[in-house]
């Protein structure tokens, strides 16, 4: 029986896509070969890469002056590559440190120049996002950096204004393709593929062409965005299987009706959960309302031991990976594109049952952890 | 119908492993999840990583003072990472440039220090490998670099002597796991996974622990071997699916009887092809005998147009990706671990038929390219 997997990374994948991939692994399009075995120079492989790029451009309405690159390697590589590519002679950039991932990116960038941490919400434990406007950044900054959705703290920027003149670089790992995005507001968007785009080990880059001119000669070839965009000879074997998995997911998103419809479904799922959270006193979500993520819903009973009990019993009931990963602990339900509405319904039903089974915890009495066995059928 | 795929990269995969992976994609070990969806912190994912490492150590008899790392990203990343990690203050290293891949690695390294190209066979078009001994290298070199098997030129070192005092760094992308190797001769072995270890996008590193101390503070975190070995926090999501694929292949190698038996089978396959090549005048292999690769067999009819005709007609007969990729053109049959003996038999049978169908080409007459239609059934 298939479980509901609320992991922040890698994400649940659509069952229909998993079935397609299983067929493609046996024999891809009657080629007599597995999709894993396709030579990168073959017409079938080239079609996969071209079609994946076309779908990215189509779904996100990527303007013509942006390059779309499927880059081998992890997203964290780009925490180094971004300053190494984009810092000019005076080496100055501004980072919004608003969560787990932007904090790592900031610490990596700090080694390469005068990197300012602007508008950190670290004091507030990353539960509210600082506002962003042109005044937020130093006028001479080479670029400004932010993470649009933090999967660990459950926050999301939904109000990036137009007209910011500093080139804006955005990590959209956990929210790209969950709703439409105005690409033209950003100089570069990047996203790991293991959330809404398939398997880990690949990063999608969308870079405005003028940014490619900042490349420096001494950069490791595989970190140079200009060379990646040129498909330099060192780009030996593209990760065809990872690109193919992404392509199958993009086709699925297209078949759902595109990103407006995907957003509608995601809002419906997230509302079910947030509405319940707002509607009772047992659980609460400490994230401020305007910063709530559609993809990662952070909540807590307010008691660490009870949160742990919740995650353990939920796992036994077929609701997996709900333990929070942030410094505050708590619980986090990642409800990416591929999480069905039924998964969120099952989670809310479990939350109700768990609350009924643990009444003392809200009465100020001494906590007694009782184990209740839930079977998946209870849901 | 399954074809025989002679591509140098990515390689053919064992059918039995493809079937296992298809099952693992539907439901991994009764977890209710696809192997693609496993959270890296889950016990199932940790078991995959630990078991893959254990199999690498077991099959290759890796000494205890070496670390085994599955690194996200392409092998070409390490062309930069190796000099950036291992060059000391005086920045001096020696490269044996003996083929396509070592040539790219040399050009990348040259940007970072005093990099000597030693014993190049470039003048001879990389068809013979220079001998290697302690005298080959400068005594103060930080390290010496070579590519053990060049998949493009079809060459293989089979006689690396013991007792070389300079730390030896070897790219074994296209030959690791094709036969036993004495790991202790090398300071570092690395290999892309898309030949004998699964899908592209991951690199296997085997590094002697003393080499990890050469790490420099300013290195991009994901390029620092010391930090990779420490499993630094930036190593967010390991590429579980790629590691799992590698694990399934390693299990298969183990089930065959280990690397001595794998070598025996590879020698049997390669002999069938080399014996035929040596036994008739129509085709020849320009690689000198002592440098012949077991994995990639380079051959030619001596005529570019006839080689092209061969590759095209072979493809129609179900023998794919035989066109050579080196500067000399020609033909190249990559016969990795997963290529069945029947595949090489089918290739030799096709070579015989093609030779019969194109007799004029050996008579000094004007070439007339006639198209002969081969069906897979002819083989």
PDB file of C-alpha atoms in Angstrom, chain B residues 120-359:
ATOM      1  CA  UNK B 120      52.284  12.607 -23.931  1.00  0.00           C
ATOM      2  CA  UNK B 121      51.501  10.346 -26.834  1.00  0.00           C
ATOM      3  CA  UNK B 122      49.515  13.089 -28.513  1.00  0.00           C
ATOM      4  CA  UNK B 123      51.823  13.010 -31.501  1.00  0.00           C
ATOM      5  CA  UNK B 124      50.913   9.367 -32.031  1.00  0.00           C
ATOM      6  CA  UNK B 125      47.227  10.167 -31.744  1.00  0.00           C
ATOM      7  CA  UNK B 126      46.981   8.510 -28.351  1.00  0.00           C
ATOM      8  CA  UNK B 127      47.248   5.005 -29.801  1.00  0.00           C
ATOM      9  CA  UNK B 128      50.095   3.880 -27.532  1.00  0.00           C
ATOM     10  CA  UNK B 129      50.382   4.504 -23.812  1.00  0.00           C
ATOM     11  CA  UNK B 130      53.581   5.948 -22.354  1.00  0.00           C
ATOM     12  CA  UNK B 131      55.274   3.751 -19.745  1.00  0.00           C
ATOM     13  CA  UNK B 132      54.901   4.885 -16.162  1.00  0.00           C
ATOM     14  CA  UNK B 133      57.521   4.578 -13.419  1.00  0.00           C
ATOM     15  CA  UNK B 134      58.877   6.621 -10.526  1.00  0.00           C
ATOM     16  CA  UNK B 135      61.282   8.306 -12.952  1.00  0.00           C
ATOM     17  CA  UNK B 136      58.390   9.555 -15.040  1.00  0.00           C
ATOM     18  CA  UNK B 137      57.536  12.286 -12.552  1.00  0.00           C
ATOM     19  CA  UNK B 138      59.251  15.306 -11.009  1.00  0.00           C
ATOM     20  CA  UNK B 139      60.301  14.368  -7.480  1.00  0.00           C
ATOM     21  CA  UNK B 140      58.671  17.496  -6.034  1.00  0.00           C
ATOM     22  CA  UNK B 141      55.334  17.085  -7.845  1.00  0.00           C
ATOM     23  CA  UNK B 142      52.355  17.389  -5.515  1.00  0.00           C
ATOM     24  CA  UNK B 143      50.711  14.567  -7.368  1.00  0.00           C
ATOM     25  CA  UNK B 144      50.760  12.704 -10.661  1.00  0.00           C
ATOM     26  CA  UNK B 145      47.639  12.219 -12.751  1.00  0.00           C
ATOM     27  CA  UNK B 146      46.604   9.648 -15.293  1.00  0.00           C
ATOM     28  CA  UNK B 147      43.489   8.189 -16.883  1.00  0.00           C
ATOM     29  CA  UNK B 148      43.700   4.412 -16.671  1.00  0.00           C
ATOM     30  CA  UNK B 149      41.328   3.572 -19.529  1.00  0.00           C
ATOM     31  CA  UNK B 150      40.450   5.984 -22.321  1.00  0.00           C
ATOM     32  CA  UNK B 151      36.996   5.125 -23.642  1.00  0.00           C
ATOM     33  CA  UNK B 152      37.408   7.256 -26.754  1.00  0.00           C
ATOM     34  CA  UNK B 153      40.804   5.947 -27.926  1.00  0.00           C
ATOM     35  CA  UNK B 154      40.317   2.421 -26.619  1.00  0.00           C
ATOM     36  CA  UNK B 155      43.483   2.271 -24.515  1.00  0.00           C
ATOM     37  CA  UNK B 156      44.099   0.846 -21.063  1.00  0.00           C
ATOM     38  CA  UNK B 157      47.027   0.864 -18.631  1.00  0.00           C
ATOM     39  CA  UNK B 158      47.480  -2.634 -17.299  1.00  0.00           C
ATOM     40  CA  UNK B 159      50.940  -2.259 -15.828  1.00  0.00           C
ATOM     41  CA  UNK B 160      51.084   0.527 -13.233  1.00  0.00           C
ATOM     42  CA  UNK B 161      54.106  -0.403 -11.127  1.00  0.00           C
ATOM     43  CA  UNK B 162      54.142  -0.400  -7.334  1.00  0.00           C
ATOM     44  CA  UNK B 163      56.457   1.913  -5.436  1.00  0.00           C
ATOM     45  CA  UNK B 164      55.718   5.195  -7.158  1.00  0.00           C
ATOM     46  CA  UNK B 165      56.309   7.717  -4.395  1.00  0.00           C
ATOM     47  CA  UNK B 166      54.435  10.665  -5.909  1.00  0.00           C
ATOM     48  CA  UNK B 167      50.735  10.416  -4.945  1.00  0.00           C
ATOM     49  CA  UNK B 168      49.029   8.916  -7.974  1.00  0.00           C
ATOM     50  CA  UNK B 169      45.544  10.175  -8.904  1.00  0.00           C
ATOM     51  CA  UNK B 170      43.716   7.990 -11.416  1.00  0.00           C
ATOM     52  CA  UNK B 171      40.557   8.516 -13.436  1.00  0.00           C
ATOM     53  CA  UNK B 172      39.113   5.011 -13.755  1.00  0.00           C
ATOM     54  CA  UNK B 173      35.720   6.072 -15.133  1.00  0.00           C
ATOM     55  CA  UNK B 174      35.538   3.496 -17.874  1.00  0.00           C
ATOM     56  CA  UNK B 175      37.302   0.550 -16.249  1.00  0.00           C
ATOM     57  CA  UNK B 176      36.629   0.494 -12.500  1.00  0.00           C
ATOM     58  CA  UNK B 177      34.860  -2.737 -11.499  1.00  0.00           C
ATOM     59  CA  UNK B 178      35.777  -4.396 -14.801  1.00  0.00           C
ATOM     60  CA  UNK B 179      38.623  -6.260 -13.076  1.00  0.00           C
ATOM     61  CA  UNK B 180      40.430  -6.275  -9.711  1.00  0.00           C
ATOM     62  CA  UNK B 181      42.586  -3.234  -8.985  1.00  0.00           C
ATOM     63  CA  UNK B 182      45.300  -2.711  -6.386  1.00  0.00           C
ATOM     64  CA  UNK B 183      43.866   0.381  -4.721  1.00  0.00           C
ATOM     65  CA  UNK B 184      46.973   0.831  -2.556  1.00  0.00           C
ATOM     66  CA  UNK B 185      48.993   1.965  -5.600  1.00  0.00           C
ATOM     67  CA  UNK B 186      46.863   5.099  -5.802  1.00  0.00           C
ATOM     68  CA  UNK B 187      46.340   8.140  -3.593  1.00  0.00           C
ATOM     69  CA  UNK B 188      42.968   8.711  -5.189  1.00  0.00           C
ATOM     70  CA  UNK B 189      40.784   6.830  -7.628  1.00  0.00           C
ATOM     71  CA  UNK B 190      37.707   8.442  -9.124  1.00  0.00           C
ATOM     72  CA  UNK B 191      35.141   7.239 -11.611  1.00  0.00           C
ATOM     73  CA  UNK B 192      31.994   8.553 -13.196  1.00  0.00           C
ATOM     74  CA  UNK B 193      29.102   6.232 -12.496  1.00  0.00           C
ATOM     75  CA  UNK B 194      27.624   6.132 -15.996  1.00  0.00           C
ATOM     76  CA  UNK B 195      29.860   3.348 -17.272  1.00  0.00           C
ATOM     77  CA  UNK B 196      30.047   0.336 -14.993  1.00  0.00           C
ATOM     78  CA  UNK B 197      28.115   1.862 -12.081  1.00  0.00           C
ATOM     79  CA  UNK B 198      24.778   3.133 -13.291  1.00  0.00           C
ATOM     80  CA  UNK B 199      23.437   6.522 -14.234  1.00  0.00           C
ATOM     81  CA  UNK B 200      25.197   9.777 -15.003  1.00  0.00           C
ATOM     82  CA  UNK B 201      25.371  12.606 -12.476  1.00  0.00           C
ATOM     83  CA  UNK B 202      27.403  10.932  -9.748  1.00  0.00           C
ATOM     84  CA  UNK B 203      31.120  10.300  -9.231  1.00  0.00           C
ATOM     85  CA  UNK B 204      32.661   7.645  -7.003  1.00  0.00           C
ATOM     86  CA  UNK B 205      35.718   8.851  -5.057  1.00  0.00           C
ATOM     87  CA  UNK B 206      38.162   6.581  -3.234  1.00  0.00           C
ATOM     88  CA  UNK B 207      40.666   8.790  -1.407  1.00  0.00           C
ATOM     89  CA  UNK B 208      43.541   7.921   0.910  1.00  0.00           C
ATOM     90  CA  UNK B 209      42.981   9.720   4.188  1.00  0.00           C
ATOM     91  CA  UNK B 210      46.275  11.630   4.226  1.00  0.00           C
ATOM     92  CA  UNK B 211      45.193  13.360   0.988  1.00  0.00           C
ATOM     93  CA  UNK B 212      42.212  14.908   2.777  1.00  0.00           C
ATOM     94  CA  UNK B 213      44.537  17.078   4.838  1.00  0.00           C
ATOM     95  CA  UNK B 214      45.472  19.114   1.763  1.00  0.00           C
ATOM     96  CA  UNK B 215      42.142  20.923   1.723  1.00  0.00           C
ATOM     97  CA  UNK B 216      42.215  24.737   1.558  1.00  0.00           C
ATOM     98  CA  UNK B 217      39.866  27.095   3.374  1.00  0.00           C
ATOM     99  CA  UNK B 218      38.804  29.075   0.307  1.00  0.00           C
ATOM    100  CA  UNK B 219      37.661  26.037  -1.691  1.00  0.00           C
ATOM    101  CA  UNK B 220      33.988  25.902  -2.645  1.00  0.00           C
ATOM    102  CA  UNK B 221      32.522  23.607  -0.004  1.00  0.00           C
ATOM    103  CA  UNK B 222      31.260  21.041  -2.484  1.00  0.00           C
ATOM    104  CA  UNK B 223      34.735  20.812  -4.068  1.00  0.00           C
ATOM    105  CA  UNK B 224      36.534  20.203  -0.777  1.00  0.00           C
ATOM    106  CA  UNK B 225      37.372  16.534  -0.386  1.00  0.00           C
ATOM    107  CA  UNK B 226      37.877  16.968   3.345  1.00  0.00           C
ATOM    108  CA  UNK B 227      34.391  18.403   3.731  1.00  0.00           C
ATOM    109  CA  UNK B 228      32.862  15.798   1.422  1.00  0.00           C
ATOM    110  CA  UNK B 229      34.454  13.108   3.578  1.00  0.00           C
ATOM    111  CA  UNK B 230      33.086  14.782   6.703  1.00  0.00           C
ATOM    112  CA  UNK B 231      29.588  14.784   5.206  1.00  0.00           C
ATOM    113  CA  UNK B 232      29.406  18.515   5.784  1.00  0.00           C
ATOM    114  CA  UNK B 233      25.996  20.050   6.424  1.00  0.00           C
ATOM    115  CA  UNK B 234      25.915  21.396   2.880  1.00  0.00           C
ATOM    116  CA  UNK B 235      25.702  17.828   1.667  1.00  0.00           C
ATOM    117  CA  UNK B 236      21.972  18.195   1.895  1.00  0.00           C
ATOM    118  CA  UNK B 237      20.188  15.480  -0.095  1.00  0.00           C
ATOM    119  CA  UNK B 238      22.439  12.615  -1.177  1.00  0.00           C
ATOM    120  CA  UNK B 239      21.585  11.278  -4.638  1.00  0.00           C
ATOM    121  CA  UNK B 240      19.827   8.231  -3.221  1.00  0.00           C
ATOM    122  CA  UNK B 241      18.499   6.982  -6.533  1.00  0.00           C
ATOM    123  CA  UNK B 242      21.920   7.088  -8.215  1.00  0.00           C
ATOM    124  CA  UNK B 243      23.524   5.412  -5.186  1.00  0.00           C
ATOM    125  CA  UNK B 244      20.790   2.787  -5.173  1.00  0.00           C
ATOM    126  CA  UNK B 245      21.342   2.039  -8.863  1.00  0.00           C
ATOM    127  CA  UNK B 246      25.060   1.656  -8.162  1.00  0.00           C
ATOM    128  CA  UNK B 247      24.259  -0.641  -5.238  1.00  0.00           C
ATOM    129  CA  UNK B 248      22.083  -2.892  -7.396  1.00  0.00           C
ATOM    130  CA  UNK B 249      24.898  -3.129  -9.959  1.00  0.00           C
ATOM    131  CA  UNK B 250      27.477  -3.893  -7.263  1.00  0.00           C
ATOM    132  CA  UNK B 251      25.201  -6.645  -5.913  1.00  0.00           C
ATOM    133  CA  UNK B 252      25.005  -8.057  -9.435  1.00  0.00           C
ATOM    134  CA  UNK B 253      28.819  -8.019  -9.771  1.00  0.00           C
ATOM    135  CA  UNK B 254      29.053  -9.801  -6.432  1.00  0.00           C
ATOM    136  CA  UNK B 255      26.516 -12.398  -7.588  1.00  0.00           C
ATOM    137  CA  UNK B 256      28.605 -13.047 -10.709  1.00  0.00           C
ATOM    138  CA  UNK B 257      31.446 -14.106  -8.422  1.00  0.00           C
ATOM    139  CA  UNK B 258      33.380 -10.880  -7.839  1.00  0.00           C
ATOM    140  CA  UNK B 259      35.887  -9.012  -9.969  1.00  0.00           C
ATOM    141  CA  UNK B 260      38.170 -11.957 -10.839  1.00  0.00           C
ATOM    142  CA  UNK B 261      35.218 -13.646 -12.524  1.00  0.00           C
ATOM    143  CA  UNK B 262      34.055 -10.350 -14.067  1.00  0.00           C
ATOM    144  CA  UNK B 263      37.547  -9.921 -15.521  1.00  0.00           C
ATOM    145  CA  UNK B 264      37.458 -13.452 -16.947  1.00  0.00           C
ATOM    146  CA  UNK B 265      34.169 -12.729 -18.695  1.00  0.00           C
ATOM    147  CA  UNK B 266      35.427  -9.369 -19.977  1.00  0.00           C
ATOM    148  CA  UNK B 267      38.608 -10.975 -21.341  1.00  0.00           C
ATOM    149  CA  UNK B 268      36.511 -13.618 -23.087  1.00  0.00           C
ATOM    150  CA  UNK B 269      34.365 -10.933 -24.742  1.00  0.00           C
ATOM    151  CA  UNK B 270      37.320  -8.742 -25.709  1.00  0.00           C
ATOM    152  CA  UNK B 271      39.315 -11.708 -27.049  1.00  0.00           C
ATOM    153  CA  UNK B 272      36.496 -12.692 -29.361  1.00  0.00           C
ATOM    154  CA  UNK B 273      36.661  -9.231 -30.915  1.00  0.00           C
ATOM    155  CA  UNK B 274      40.435  -8.668 -30.883  1.00  0.00           C
ATOM    156  CA  UNK B 275      41.108 -12.182 -32.211  1.00  0.00           C
ATOM    157  CA  UNK B 276      38.801 -11.524 -35.136  1.00  0.00           C
ATOM    158  CA  UNK B 277      40.377  -8.115 -35.740  1.00  0.00           C
ATOM    159  CA  UNK B 278      43.872  -9.657 -35.795  1.00  0.00           C
ATOM    160  CA  UNK B 279      42.770 -12.499 -38.039  1.00  0.00           C
ATOM    161  CA  UNK B 280      41.583 -10.780 -41.235  1.00  0.00           C
ATOM    162  CA  UNK B 281      42.718  -7.830 -43.394  1.00  0.00           C
ATOM    163  CA  UNK B 282      39.444  -5.901 -43.800  1.00  0.00           C
ATOM    164  CA  UNK B 283      39.338  -4.316 -40.355  1.00  0.00           C
ATOM    165  CA  UNK B 284      42.234  -3.340 -38.139  1.00  0.00           C
ATOM    166  CA  UNK B 285      42.707  -1.901 -34.704  1.00  0.00           C
ATOM    167  CA  UNK B 286      45.328   0.851 -34.667  1.00  0.00           C
ATOM    168  CA  UNK B 287      45.872   0.616 -30.899  1.00  0.00           C
ATOM    169  CA  UNK B 288      49.153  -1.039 -29.972  1.00  0.00           C
ATOM    170  CA  UNK B 289      48.695  -4.496 -28.447  1.00  0.00           C
ATOM    171  CA  UNK B 290      49.934  -3.747 -24.913  1.00  0.00           C
ATOM    172  CA  UNK B 291      47.634  -0.718 -24.631  1.00  0.00           C
ATOM    173  CA  UNK B 292      44.404  -2.390 -25.749  1.00  0.00           C
ATOM    174  CA  UNK B 293      41.372  -1.728 -23.584  1.00  0.00           C
ATOM    175  CA  UNK B 294      39.126  -4.547 -22.390  1.00  0.00           C
ATOM    176  CA  UNK B 295      36.177  -2.168 -22.290  1.00  0.00           C
ATOM    177  CA  UNK B 296      36.446  -0.090 -25.468  1.00  0.00           C
ATOM    178  CA  UNK B 297      37.622  -1.726 -28.686  1.00  0.00           C
ATOM    179  CA  UNK B 298      38.695   0.798 -31.309  1.00  0.00           C
ATOM    180  CA  UNK B 299      38.771  -0.473 -34.894  1.00  0.00           C
ATOM    181  CA  UNK B 300      38.452   0.803 -38.437  1.00  0.00           C
ATOM    182  CA  UNK B 301      38.127  -0.342 -42.026  1.00  0.00           C
ATOM    183  CA  UNK B 302      40.733   2.287 -42.878  1.00  0.00           C
ATOM    184  CA  UNK B 303      38.191   4.314 -44.871  1.00  0.00           C
ATOM    185  CA  UNK B 304      36.124   7.027 -43.177  1.00  0.00           C
ATOM    186  CA  UNK B 305      33.144   6.625 -45.498  1.00  0.00           C
ATOM    187  CA  UNK B 306      33.116   2.861 -45.075  1.00  0.00           C
ATOM    188  CA  UNK B 307      33.325   3.222 -41.265  1.00  0.00           C
ATOM    189  CA  UNK B 308      30.279   5.503 -41.393  1.00  0.00           C
ATOM    190  CA  UNK B 309      28.418   3.011 -43.569  1.00  0.00           C
ATOM    191  CA  UNK B 310      29.317   0.275 -41.093  1.00  0.00           C
ATOM    192  CA  UNK B 311      27.978   2.230 -38.113  1.00  0.00           C
ATOM    193  CA  UNK B 312      24.748   3.097 -39.914  1.00  0.00           C
ATOM    194  CA  UNK B 313      24.025  -0.410 -41.142  1.00  0.00           C
ATOM    195  CA  UNK B 314      24.985  -1.937 -37.814  1.00  0.00           C
ATOM    196  CA  UNK B 315      22.484   0.376 -36.105  1.00  0.00           C
ATOM    197  CA  UNK B 316      19.748  -0.848 -38.429  1.00  0.00           C
ATOM    198  CA  UNK B 317      20.728  -4.389 -37.475  1.00  0.00           C
ATOM    199  CA  UNK B 318      20.295  -3.630 -33.772  1.00  0.00           C
ATOM    200  CA  UNK B 319      23.974  -2.940 -32.952  1.00  0.00           C
ATOM    201  CA  UNK B 320      23.980   0.668 -31.759  1.00  0.00           C
ATOM    202  CA  UNK B 321      26.438   3.483 -31.139  1.00  0.00           C
ATOM    203  CA  UNK B 322      29.474   1.990 -32.866  1.00  0.00           C
ATOM    204  CA  UNK B 323      30.705   5.250 -34.469  1.00  0.00           C
ATOM    205  CA  UNK B 324      34.052   6.245 -32.986  1.00  0.00           C
ATOM    206  CA  UNK B 325      34.277   9.552 -31.147  1.00  0.00           C
ATOM    207  CA  UNK B 326      38.025  10.226 -31.309  1.00  0.00           C
ATOM    208  CA  UNK B 327      39.814  12.574 -33.691  1.00  0.00           C
ATOM    209  CA  UNK B 328      40.676   9.636 -35.936  1.00  0.00           C
ATOM    210  CA  UNK B 329      37.011   8.754 -36.382  1.00  0.00           C
ATOM    211  CA  UNK B 330      36.792   5.032 -36.910  1.00  0.00           C
ATOM    212  CA  UNK B 331      34.599   2.665 -34.955  1.00  0.00           C
ATOM    213  CA  UNK B 332      34.525   1.805 -31.283  1.00  0.00           C
ATOM    214  CA  UNK B 333      32.695  -1.024 -29.555  1.00  0.00           C
ATOM    215  CA  UNK B 334      32.286  -0.377 -25.857  1.00  0.00           C
ATOM    216  CA  UNK B 335      31.773  -3.724 -24.200  1.00  0.00           C
ATOM    217  CA  UNK B 336      31.285  -2.878 -20.533  1.00  0.00           C
ATOM    218  CA  UNK B 337      30.453  -5.408 -17.821  1.00  0.00           C
ATOM    219  CA  UNK B 338      26.782  -5.458 -18.777  1.00  0.00           C
ATOM    220  CA  UNK B 339      27.363  -6.214 -22.467  1.00  0.00           C
ATOM    221  CA  UNK B 340      26.464  -9.887 -22.856  1.00  0.00           C
ATOM    222  CA  UNK B 341      28.796 -12.267 -24.705  1.00  0.00           C
ATOM    223  CA  UNK B 342      25.996 -12.675 -27.263  1.00  0.00           C
ATOM    224  CA  UNK B 343      26.308  -8.972 -28.065  1.00  0.00           C
ATOM    225  CA  UNK B 344      29.956  -9.378 -29.072  1.00  0.00           C
ATOM    226  CA  UNK B 345      29.110 -12.534 -31.028  1.00  0.00           C
ATOM    227  CA  UNK B 346      26.417 -10.607 -32.883  1.00  0.00           C
ATOM    228  CA  UNK B 347      28.907  -7.816 -33.612  1.00  0.00           C
ATOM    229  CA  UNK B 348      31.522 -10.221 -35.018  1.00  0.00           C
ATOM    230  CA  UNK B 349      28.839 -11.942 -37.111  1.00  0.00           C
ATOM    231  CA  UNK B 350      27.799  -8.567 -38.479  1.00  0.00           C
ATOM    232  CA  UNK B 351      31.430  -7.623 -39.201  1.00  0.00           C
ATOM    233  CA  UNK B 352      31.810 -10.798 -41.252  1.00  0.00           C
ATOM    234  CA  UNK B 353      28.645 -10.130 -43.233  1.00  0.00           C
ATOM    235  CA  UNK B 354      29.569  -6.489 -43.798  1.00  0.00           C
ATOM    236  CA  UNK B 355      32.986  -7.510 -45.062  1.00  0.00           C
ATOM    237  CA  UNK B 356      31.421  -9.965 -47.499  1.00  0.00           C
ATOM    238  CA  UNK B 357      28.986  -7.325 -48.717  1.00  0.00           C
ATOM    239  CA  UNK B 358      31.712  -4.728 -49.329  1.00  0.00           C
ATOM    240  CA  UNK B 359      34.529  -6.634 -51.056  1.00  0.00           C
TER     241      UNK B 359
END
